[in-house]
Short mmCIF file of C-alpha atoms in Angstrom, two decimals:
data_model
loop_
_atom_site.label_atom_id
_atom_site.label_comp_id
_atom_site.label_asym_id
_atom_site.label_seq_id
_atom_site.Cartn_x
_atom_site.Cartn_y
_atom_site.Cartn_z
CA UNK A 1 43.91 142.29 76.74
CA UNK A 2 46.63 142.03 74.19
CA UNK A 3 46.28 139.99 71.02
CA UNK A 4 48.79 137.28 72.00
CA UNK A 5 47.36 136.61 75.44
CA UNK A 6 44.26 134.52 75.87
CA UNK A 7 44.56 133.69 79.57
CA UNK A 8 41.69 134.57 81.78
CA UNK A 9 42.29 137.06 84.58
CA UNK A 10 40.82 134.55 87.05
CA UNK A 11 43.57 132.04 86.25
CA UNK A 12 46.35 134.27 87.55
CA UNK A 13 47.87 133.75 90.94
CA UNK A 14 47.70 136.38 93.58
CA UNK A 15 50.98 138.03 94.58
CA UNK A 16 50.73 136.37 97.98
CA UNK A 17 50.40 132.90 96.43
CA UNK A 18 53.29 133.64 94.08
CA UNK A 19 55.51 134.74 97.00
CA UNK A 20 54.59 131.63 98.97
CA UNK A 21 55.52 129.37 96.07
CA UNK A 22 58.79 131.22 95.54
CA UNK A 23 59.71 130.84 99.23
CA UNK A 24 58.85 127.12 99.13
CA UNK A 25 60.98 126.61 96.00
CA UNK A 26 63.91 128.41 97.65
CA UNK A 27 63.60 126.11 100.67
CA UNK A 28 63.68 123.09 98.37
CA UNK A 29 66.90 124.29 96.75
CA UNK A 30 68.52 124.73 100.18
CA UNK A 31 67.32 121.26 101.20
CA UNK A 32 68.80 119.74 98.04
CA UNK A 33 72.13 121.42 98.76
CA UNK A 34 72.09 120.04 102.30
CA UNK A 35 71.36 116.56 100.99
CA UNK A 36 74.28 116.83 98.60
CA UNK A 37 76.62 117.68 101.48
CA UNK A 38 75.25 114.79 103.54
CA UNK A 39 75.60 112.41 100.59
CA UNK A 40 79.23 113.47 100.12
CA UNK A 41 79.97 112.95 103.80
CA UNK A 42 78.41 109.48 103.78
CA UNK A 43 80.26 108.54 100.61
CA UNK A 44 83.55 109.68 102.14
CA UNK A 45 82.86 107.69 105.32
CA UNK A 46 82.10 104.54 103.32
CA UNK A 47 85.23 105.00 101.22
CA UNK A 48 87.31 105.40 104.38
CA UNK A 49 85.80 102.22 105.85
CA UNK A 50 86.59 100.28 102.67
CA UNK A 51 90.15 101.65 102.63
CA UNK A 52 90.63 100.70 106.29
CA UNK A 53 89.31 97.22 105.57
CA UNK A 54 91.72 96.84 102.67
CA UNK A 55 94.63 98.00 104.84
CA UNK A 56 93.67 95.53 107.56
CA UNK A 57 93.53 92.67 105.07
CA UNK A 58 96.87 93.65 103.56
CA UNK A 59 98.65 93.97 106.89
CA UNK A 60 97.11 90.94 108.62
CA UNK A 61 100.01 88.63 107.82
CA UNK A 62 102.63 91.12 109.05
CA UNK A 63 100.91 92.41 112.18
CA UNK A 64 99.18 89.28 113.31
CA UNK A 65 95.58 88.26 113.01
CA UNK A 66 94.82 88.95 116.68
CA UNK A 67 95.63 92.65 116.26
CA UNK A 68 93.62 92.85 113.05
CA UNK A 69 90.57 91.28 114.65
CA UNK A 70 90.85 93.76 117.53
CA UNK A 71 90.84 96.73 115.13
CA UNK A 72 88.19 95.15 112.91
CA UNK A 73 85.88 94.97 115.92
CA UNK A 74 85.66 98.76 115.87
CA UNK A 75 84.15 98.75 112.40
CA UNK A 76 80.38 98.65 112.13
#
């Protein structure tokens, strides 16, 4: 053993365990990236719904409330 290292040889991980952990960490990174894409898509859908709602409210007096209620029925 070298002077700066005091770790026991029994405390080291086997190469197989190290590879398994590395593969699991890589899968987590890919999962996080997928969640980011899903979050962006959901955020864009919510922003579009809010913008459509604002447009419906702004155009209700010009178009007529019957038409607006028909279109608003499509919204969740």
